[in-house]
Coordinates of C-alpha atoms in Angstrom, one line a residue:
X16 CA 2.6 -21.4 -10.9
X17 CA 4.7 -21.6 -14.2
X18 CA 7.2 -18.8 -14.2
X19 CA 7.2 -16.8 -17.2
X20 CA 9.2 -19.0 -20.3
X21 CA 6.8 -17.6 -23.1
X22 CA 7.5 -16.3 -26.5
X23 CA 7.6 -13.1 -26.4
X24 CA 6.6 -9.7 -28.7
X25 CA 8.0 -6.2 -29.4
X26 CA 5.5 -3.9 -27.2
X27 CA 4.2 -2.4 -30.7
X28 CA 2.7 -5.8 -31.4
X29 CA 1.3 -6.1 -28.3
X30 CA -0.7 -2.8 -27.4
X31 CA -1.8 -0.3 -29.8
X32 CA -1.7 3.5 -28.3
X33 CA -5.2 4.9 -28.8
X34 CA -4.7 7.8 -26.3
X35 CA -5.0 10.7 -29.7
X36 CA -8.2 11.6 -30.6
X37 CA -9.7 11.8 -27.1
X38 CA -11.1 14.7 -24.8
X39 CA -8.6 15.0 -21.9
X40 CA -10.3 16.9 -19.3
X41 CA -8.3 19.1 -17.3
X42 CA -8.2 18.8 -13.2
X43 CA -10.1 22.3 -12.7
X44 CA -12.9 20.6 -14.3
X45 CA -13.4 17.7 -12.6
X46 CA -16.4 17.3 -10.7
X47 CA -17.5 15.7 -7.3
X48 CA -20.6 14.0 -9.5
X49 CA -21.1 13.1 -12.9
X50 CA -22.2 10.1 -15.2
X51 CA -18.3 9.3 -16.7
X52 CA -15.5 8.5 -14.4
X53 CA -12.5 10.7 -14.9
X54 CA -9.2 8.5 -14.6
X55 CA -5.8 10.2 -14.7
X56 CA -2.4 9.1 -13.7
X57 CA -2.9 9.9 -9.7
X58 CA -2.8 7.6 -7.0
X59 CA -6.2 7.7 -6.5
X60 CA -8.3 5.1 -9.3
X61 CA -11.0 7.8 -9.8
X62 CA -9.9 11.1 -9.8
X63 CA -13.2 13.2 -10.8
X64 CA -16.3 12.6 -12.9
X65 CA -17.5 15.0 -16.0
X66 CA -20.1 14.1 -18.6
X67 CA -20.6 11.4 -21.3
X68 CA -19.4 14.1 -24.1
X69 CA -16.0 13.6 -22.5
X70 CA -15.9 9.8 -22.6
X71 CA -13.2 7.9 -24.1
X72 CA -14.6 6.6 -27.4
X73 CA -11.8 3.3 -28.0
X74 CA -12.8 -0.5 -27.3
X75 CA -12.4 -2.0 -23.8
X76 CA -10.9 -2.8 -21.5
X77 CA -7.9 -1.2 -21.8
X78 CA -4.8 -0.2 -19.8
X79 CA -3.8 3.4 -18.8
X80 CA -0.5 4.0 -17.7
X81 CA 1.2 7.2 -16.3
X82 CA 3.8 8.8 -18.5
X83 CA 5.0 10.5 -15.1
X84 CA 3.9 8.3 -12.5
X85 CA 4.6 5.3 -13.8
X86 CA 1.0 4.1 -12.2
X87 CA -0.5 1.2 -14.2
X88 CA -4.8 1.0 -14.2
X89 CA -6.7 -1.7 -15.7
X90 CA -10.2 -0.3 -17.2
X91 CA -12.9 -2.2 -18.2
X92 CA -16.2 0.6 -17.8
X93 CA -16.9 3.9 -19.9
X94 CA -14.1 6.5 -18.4
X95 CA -12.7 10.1 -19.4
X96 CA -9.2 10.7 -20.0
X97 CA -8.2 13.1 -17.0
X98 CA -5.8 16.1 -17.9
X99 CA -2.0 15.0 -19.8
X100 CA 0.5 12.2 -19.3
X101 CA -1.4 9.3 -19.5
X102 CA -1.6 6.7 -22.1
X103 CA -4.7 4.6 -23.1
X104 CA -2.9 0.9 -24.4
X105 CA -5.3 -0.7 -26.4
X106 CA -4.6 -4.5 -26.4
X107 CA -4.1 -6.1 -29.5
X108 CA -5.1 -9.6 -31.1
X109 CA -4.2 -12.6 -29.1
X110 CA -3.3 -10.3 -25.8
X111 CA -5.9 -10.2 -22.9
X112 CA -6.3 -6.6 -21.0
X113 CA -6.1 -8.2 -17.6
X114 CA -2.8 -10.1 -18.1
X115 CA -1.3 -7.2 -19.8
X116 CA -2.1 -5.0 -16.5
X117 CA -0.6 -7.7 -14.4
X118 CA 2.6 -8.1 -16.8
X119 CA 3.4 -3.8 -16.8
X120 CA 2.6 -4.1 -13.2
X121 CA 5.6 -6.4 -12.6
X122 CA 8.7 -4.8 -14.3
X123 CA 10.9 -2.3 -12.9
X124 CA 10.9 0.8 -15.5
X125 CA 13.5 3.5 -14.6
X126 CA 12.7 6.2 -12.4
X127 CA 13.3 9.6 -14.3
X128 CA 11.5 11.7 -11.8
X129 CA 8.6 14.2 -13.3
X130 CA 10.0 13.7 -16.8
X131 CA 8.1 11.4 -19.2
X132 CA 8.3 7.1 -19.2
X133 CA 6.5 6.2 -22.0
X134 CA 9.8 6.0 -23.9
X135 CA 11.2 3.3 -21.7
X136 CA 7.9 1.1 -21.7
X137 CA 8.2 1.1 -25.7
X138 CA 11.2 -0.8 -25.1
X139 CA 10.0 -3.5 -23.1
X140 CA 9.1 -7.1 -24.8
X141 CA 6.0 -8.8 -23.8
X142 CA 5.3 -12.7 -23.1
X143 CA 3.1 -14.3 -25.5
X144 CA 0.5 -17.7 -23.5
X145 CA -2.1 -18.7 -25.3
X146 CA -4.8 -16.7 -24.4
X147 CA -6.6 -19.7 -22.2
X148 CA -3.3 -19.5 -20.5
X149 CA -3.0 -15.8 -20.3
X150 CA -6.6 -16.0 -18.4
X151 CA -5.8 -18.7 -16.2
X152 CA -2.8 -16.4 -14.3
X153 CA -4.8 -14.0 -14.2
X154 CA -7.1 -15.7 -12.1
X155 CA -4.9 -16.9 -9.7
X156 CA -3.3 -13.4 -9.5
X157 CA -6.6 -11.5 -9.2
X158 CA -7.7 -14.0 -6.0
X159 CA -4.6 -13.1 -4.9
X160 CA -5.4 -9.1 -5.1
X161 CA -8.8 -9.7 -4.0
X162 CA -7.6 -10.6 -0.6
X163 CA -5.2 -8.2 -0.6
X164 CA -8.2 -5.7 -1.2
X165 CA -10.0 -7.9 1.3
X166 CA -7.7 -6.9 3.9
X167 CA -7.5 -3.3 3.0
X168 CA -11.0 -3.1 3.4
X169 CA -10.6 -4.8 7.0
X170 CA -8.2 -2.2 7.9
X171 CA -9.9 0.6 6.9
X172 CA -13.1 -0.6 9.0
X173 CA -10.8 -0.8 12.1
X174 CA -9.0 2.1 11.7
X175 CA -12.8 4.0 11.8
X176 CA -13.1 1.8 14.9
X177 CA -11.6 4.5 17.6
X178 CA -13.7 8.0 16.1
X179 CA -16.8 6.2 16.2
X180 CA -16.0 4.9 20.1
X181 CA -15.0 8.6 21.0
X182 CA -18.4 9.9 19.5
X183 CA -20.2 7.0 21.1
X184 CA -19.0 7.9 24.6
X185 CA -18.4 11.6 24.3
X186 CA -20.5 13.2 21.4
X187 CA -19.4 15.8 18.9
X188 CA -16.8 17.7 20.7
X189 CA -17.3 20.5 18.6
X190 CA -20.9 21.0 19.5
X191 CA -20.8 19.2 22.8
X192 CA -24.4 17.9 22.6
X193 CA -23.5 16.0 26.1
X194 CA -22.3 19.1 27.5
X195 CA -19.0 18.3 29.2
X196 CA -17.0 20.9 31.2
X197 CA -14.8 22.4 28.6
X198 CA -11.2 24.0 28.7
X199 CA -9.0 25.7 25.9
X200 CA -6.3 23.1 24.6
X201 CA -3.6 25.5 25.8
X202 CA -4.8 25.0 29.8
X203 CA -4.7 21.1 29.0
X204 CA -1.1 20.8 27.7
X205 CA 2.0 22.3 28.3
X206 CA 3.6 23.3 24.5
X207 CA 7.3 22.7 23.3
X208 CA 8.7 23.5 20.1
X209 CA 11.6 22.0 18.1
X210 CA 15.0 23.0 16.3
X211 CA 17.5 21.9 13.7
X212 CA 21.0 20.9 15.2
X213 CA 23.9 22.0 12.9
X214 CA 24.5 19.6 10.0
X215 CA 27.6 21.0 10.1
X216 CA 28.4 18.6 12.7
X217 CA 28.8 15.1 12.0
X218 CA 28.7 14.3 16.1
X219 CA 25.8 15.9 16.7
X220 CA 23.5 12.8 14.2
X221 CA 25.1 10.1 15.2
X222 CA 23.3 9.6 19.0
X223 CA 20.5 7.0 20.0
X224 CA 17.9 10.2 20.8
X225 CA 14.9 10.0 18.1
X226 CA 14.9 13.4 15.9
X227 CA 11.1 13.2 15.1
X228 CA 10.3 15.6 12.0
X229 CA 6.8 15.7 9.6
X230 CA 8.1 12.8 7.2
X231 CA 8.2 10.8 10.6
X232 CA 4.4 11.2 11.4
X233 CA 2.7 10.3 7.8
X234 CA 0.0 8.0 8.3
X235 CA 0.8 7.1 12.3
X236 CA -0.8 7.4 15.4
X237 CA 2.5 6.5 17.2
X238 CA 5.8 7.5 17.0
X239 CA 8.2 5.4 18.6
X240 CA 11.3 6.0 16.9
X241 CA 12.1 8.3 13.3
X242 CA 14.5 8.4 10.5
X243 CA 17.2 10.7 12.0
X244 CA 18.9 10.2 15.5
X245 CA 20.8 12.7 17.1
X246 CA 23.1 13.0 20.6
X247 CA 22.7 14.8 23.9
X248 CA 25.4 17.7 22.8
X249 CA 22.7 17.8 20.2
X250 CA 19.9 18.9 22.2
X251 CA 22.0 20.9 24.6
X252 CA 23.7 23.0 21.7
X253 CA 20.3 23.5 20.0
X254 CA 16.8 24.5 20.0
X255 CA 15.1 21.3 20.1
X256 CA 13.7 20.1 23.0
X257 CA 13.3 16.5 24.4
X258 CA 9.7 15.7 24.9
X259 CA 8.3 13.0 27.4
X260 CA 6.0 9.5 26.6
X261 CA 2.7 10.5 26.1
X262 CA 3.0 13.8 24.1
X263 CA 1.1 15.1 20.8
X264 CA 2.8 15.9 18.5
X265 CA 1.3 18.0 15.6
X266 CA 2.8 19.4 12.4
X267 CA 2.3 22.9 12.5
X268 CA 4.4 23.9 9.4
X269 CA 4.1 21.8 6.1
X270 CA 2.6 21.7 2.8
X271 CA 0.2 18.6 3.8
X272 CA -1.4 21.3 5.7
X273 CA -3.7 21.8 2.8
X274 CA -5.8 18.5 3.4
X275 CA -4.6 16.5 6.4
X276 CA -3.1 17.3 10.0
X277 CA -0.6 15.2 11.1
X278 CA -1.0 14.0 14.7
X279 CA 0.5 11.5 17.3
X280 CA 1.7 10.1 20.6
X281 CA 5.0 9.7 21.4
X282 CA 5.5 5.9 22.8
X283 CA 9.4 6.9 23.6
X284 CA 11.4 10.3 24.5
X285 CA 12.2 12.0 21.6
X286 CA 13.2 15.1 20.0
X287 CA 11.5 17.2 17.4
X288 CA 12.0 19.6 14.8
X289 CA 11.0 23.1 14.6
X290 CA 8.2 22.2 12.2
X291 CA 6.1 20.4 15.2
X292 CA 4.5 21.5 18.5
X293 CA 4.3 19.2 21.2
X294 CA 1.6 18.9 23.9
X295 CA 2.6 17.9 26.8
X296 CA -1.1 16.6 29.0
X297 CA -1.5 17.8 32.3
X298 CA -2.7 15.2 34.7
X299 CA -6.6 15.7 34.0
X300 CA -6.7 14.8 30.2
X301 CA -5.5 11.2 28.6
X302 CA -3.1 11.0 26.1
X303 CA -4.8 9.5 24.1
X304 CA -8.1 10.8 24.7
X305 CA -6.4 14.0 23.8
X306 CA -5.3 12.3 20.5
X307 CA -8.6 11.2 19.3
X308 CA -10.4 14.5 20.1
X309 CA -7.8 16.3 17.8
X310 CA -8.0 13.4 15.0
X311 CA -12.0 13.8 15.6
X312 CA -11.4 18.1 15.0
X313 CA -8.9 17.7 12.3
X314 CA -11.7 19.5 9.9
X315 CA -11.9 22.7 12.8
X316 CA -8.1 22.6 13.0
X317 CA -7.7 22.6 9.3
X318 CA -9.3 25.8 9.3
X319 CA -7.4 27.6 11.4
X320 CA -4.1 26.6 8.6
X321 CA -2.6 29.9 6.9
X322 CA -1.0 29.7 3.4
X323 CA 2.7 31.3 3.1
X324 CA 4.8 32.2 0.3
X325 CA 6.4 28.9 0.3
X326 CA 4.4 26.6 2.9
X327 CA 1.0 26.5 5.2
X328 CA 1.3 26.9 8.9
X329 CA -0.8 26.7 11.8
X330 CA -0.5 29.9 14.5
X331 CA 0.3 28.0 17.7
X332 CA -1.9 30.5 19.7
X333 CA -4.7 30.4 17.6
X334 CA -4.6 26.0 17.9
X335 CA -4.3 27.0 22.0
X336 CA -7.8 28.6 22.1
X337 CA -9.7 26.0 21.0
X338 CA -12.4 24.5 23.7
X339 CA -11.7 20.9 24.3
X340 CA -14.3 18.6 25.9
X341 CA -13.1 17.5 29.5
X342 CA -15.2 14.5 30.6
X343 CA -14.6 13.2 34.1
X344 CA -10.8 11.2 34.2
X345 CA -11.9 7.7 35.0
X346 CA -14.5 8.4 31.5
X347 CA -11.5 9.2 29.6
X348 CA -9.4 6.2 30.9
X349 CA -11.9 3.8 30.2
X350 CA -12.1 5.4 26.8
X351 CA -8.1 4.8 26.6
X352 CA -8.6 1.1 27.6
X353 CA -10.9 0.3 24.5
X354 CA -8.5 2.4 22.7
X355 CA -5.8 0.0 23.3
X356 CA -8.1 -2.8 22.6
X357 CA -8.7 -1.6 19.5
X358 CA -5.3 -0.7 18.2
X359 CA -4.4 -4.8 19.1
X360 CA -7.0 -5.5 16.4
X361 CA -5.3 -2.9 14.0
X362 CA -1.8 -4.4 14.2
X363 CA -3.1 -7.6 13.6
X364 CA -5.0 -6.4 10.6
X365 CA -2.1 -5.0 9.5
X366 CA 0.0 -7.6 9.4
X367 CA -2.8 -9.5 7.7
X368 CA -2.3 -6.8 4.9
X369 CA 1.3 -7.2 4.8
X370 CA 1.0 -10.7 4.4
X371 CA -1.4 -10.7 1.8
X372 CA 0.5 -8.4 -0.3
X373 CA 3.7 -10.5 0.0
X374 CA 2.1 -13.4 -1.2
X375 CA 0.9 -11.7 -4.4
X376 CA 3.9 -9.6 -4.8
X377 CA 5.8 -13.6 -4.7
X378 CA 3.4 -14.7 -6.9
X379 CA 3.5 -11.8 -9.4
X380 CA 7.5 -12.6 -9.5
X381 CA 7.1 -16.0 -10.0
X382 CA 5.0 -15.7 -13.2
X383 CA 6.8 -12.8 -14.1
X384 CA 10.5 -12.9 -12.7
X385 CA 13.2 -10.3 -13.4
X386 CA 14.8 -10.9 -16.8
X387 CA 12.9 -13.4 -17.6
X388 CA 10.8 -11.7 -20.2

């Protein structure tokens, strides 16, 4: 692939911003169905759908980018602007859409938090190929994404791989249509909570003890080691505990309370903050039988989440009283067995992912490299 060595333009004689003129509909009116797309700055590429009246009436495809996120979306169907800070670039004679997407994608803009970004992407020049040559790296780039998606894809279809076993083998444990023996979660586990050592002493996080805390658990099922380490005089002059292999641990206090519960086995001893409960299983429920059911209930559990002044928490009693489903021990091993089966296929579909997106983040820095343009 040629690196970029092109001719390059001012970004004003590149894109054209046609974002004035157009409905911006705001987030408390985007629907869950609807004939026109709503596209905002969010992580997600759809946010919301409203009606035709609200479409976004410039030539496509064009390019939205986030004035606060930074987030770059290339747009080639009918769409509505979603709610502020976002900017429609319109490309301009002698620029393809696609390449322009890939280009923004690749440079490093400054990071000024929540404030606004659009200033620093104005200052940016843009490479000039001829437009055969424009559309022939984007090509190569967008077989390169498409096996990145590929992979996603792959992973996502594992990682639905384990729920569908559990309900397979055990039914809806909320309904129990097999009609297992059932138990309140608080008989099944033993419960520890966590504390803060003093930061006010230096010895205290400098130890080899994992200090596991909710920005440890986003997106795991195991936790095997976290971001902060602390010492034995830690533990012993605190009110965190030390929790054994094969505990779940679940964020009871946190502001991702609002959609998602945050749940995992501990591969390793560690410690834990005052914003997580651990379970500790007693010897008639598998760990990570235990784990699924909860992943499986996460909806129930949700439910039971109360919103502070400042933050949402989950009563610990309140998660203690609900029934669990108790199939026979050898059921739940055997369950545990595919589980691990299953989570071998994961890894490896993960690393497929990583792979793939190294290769097209190399590729993107080869056509575009740092400074070059």
């Amino acid at each position: 692939m040629t690196a970029c060595r092109y001719e390059t333009v001012p970004f004003d004689r590149a894109v054209r911003d046609s974002t004035g003129g157009n409905c911006k509909v705001q987030r408390k009116d985007y629907q869950t169905e609807g004939d026109t797309p709503v596209i905002d700055q969010g992580q997600d590429f759809i946010a919301g759908y409203t009606d035709s009246s609200n479409a976004y009436h410039g030539p496509l495809p064009v390019v939205l980018f986030g004035d606060h996120t930074r987030a770059f979306k290339y747009v080639d169907f009918p769409f509505a602007l979603g709610a502020d800070g976002v900017k429609v670039l319109e490309p301009l004679d002698g620029f393809d859409a696609s390449f322009l997407h890939y280009y923004f994608r690749s440079i490093r803009l400054p990071n000024a938090g929540y404030s606004r970004h659009f200033k620093f992407l104005k200052e940016v020049s843009v490479p000039q190929p001829s437009v055969p040559e424009q559309r022939r790296i984007v090509d190569i780039l967008s077989r390169a994404e498409g096996i990145v998606r590929l992979r996603r894809e792959a992973q996502k279809k594992a990682a639905e791989l384990i729920p569908a076993l559990f309900l397979d083998m055990f039914g809806d444990p909320a309904t129990n249509p097999k009609g297992w023996p059932t138990a309140p979660l608080g008989e099944l586990c033993d419960v520890k909570g966590g504390g803060t050592p003093s930061k006010q002493n230096p010895d205290f996080w400098v130890g080899k003890i994992p200090w596991v805390s909710p920005k440890d658990m986003s997106g795991v099922d195991i936790v095997d080691d976290a971001q902060d380490h602390i010492s034995s005089d830690a533990v012993r002059n605190s009110a965190t505990n030390i929790v054994p292999v094969g505990s779940i641990l679940i964020v009871t206090r946190s502001g991702v309370l609002k959609h998602t519960i945050p749940c995992a086995i501990t591969s390793r001893e560690v410690a834990i903050n005052q914003d997580i409960k651990a379970f500790v299983p007693h010897e008639a429920i598998a760990p990570h039988f235990l784990l699924s059911q909860i992943q499986i209930r996460a909806e129930e559990i949700l439910g039971l989440v109360r919103v502070g002044a400042t933050v949402q928490n989950i009563e610990t009693d309140a998660l203690k009283r609900i029934r669990f489903v108790c199939p026979s021990l050898d059921a739940q091993v055997k369950f545990s067995q595919k589980c691990e089966q299953i989570r071998t296929i994961q890894s490896q579909q993960s690393a497929a992912t990583a792979k793939a997106k190294a290769t097209f983040a190399a590729l993107l820095a080869q056509v575009f490299p740092a400074g070059a343009c």
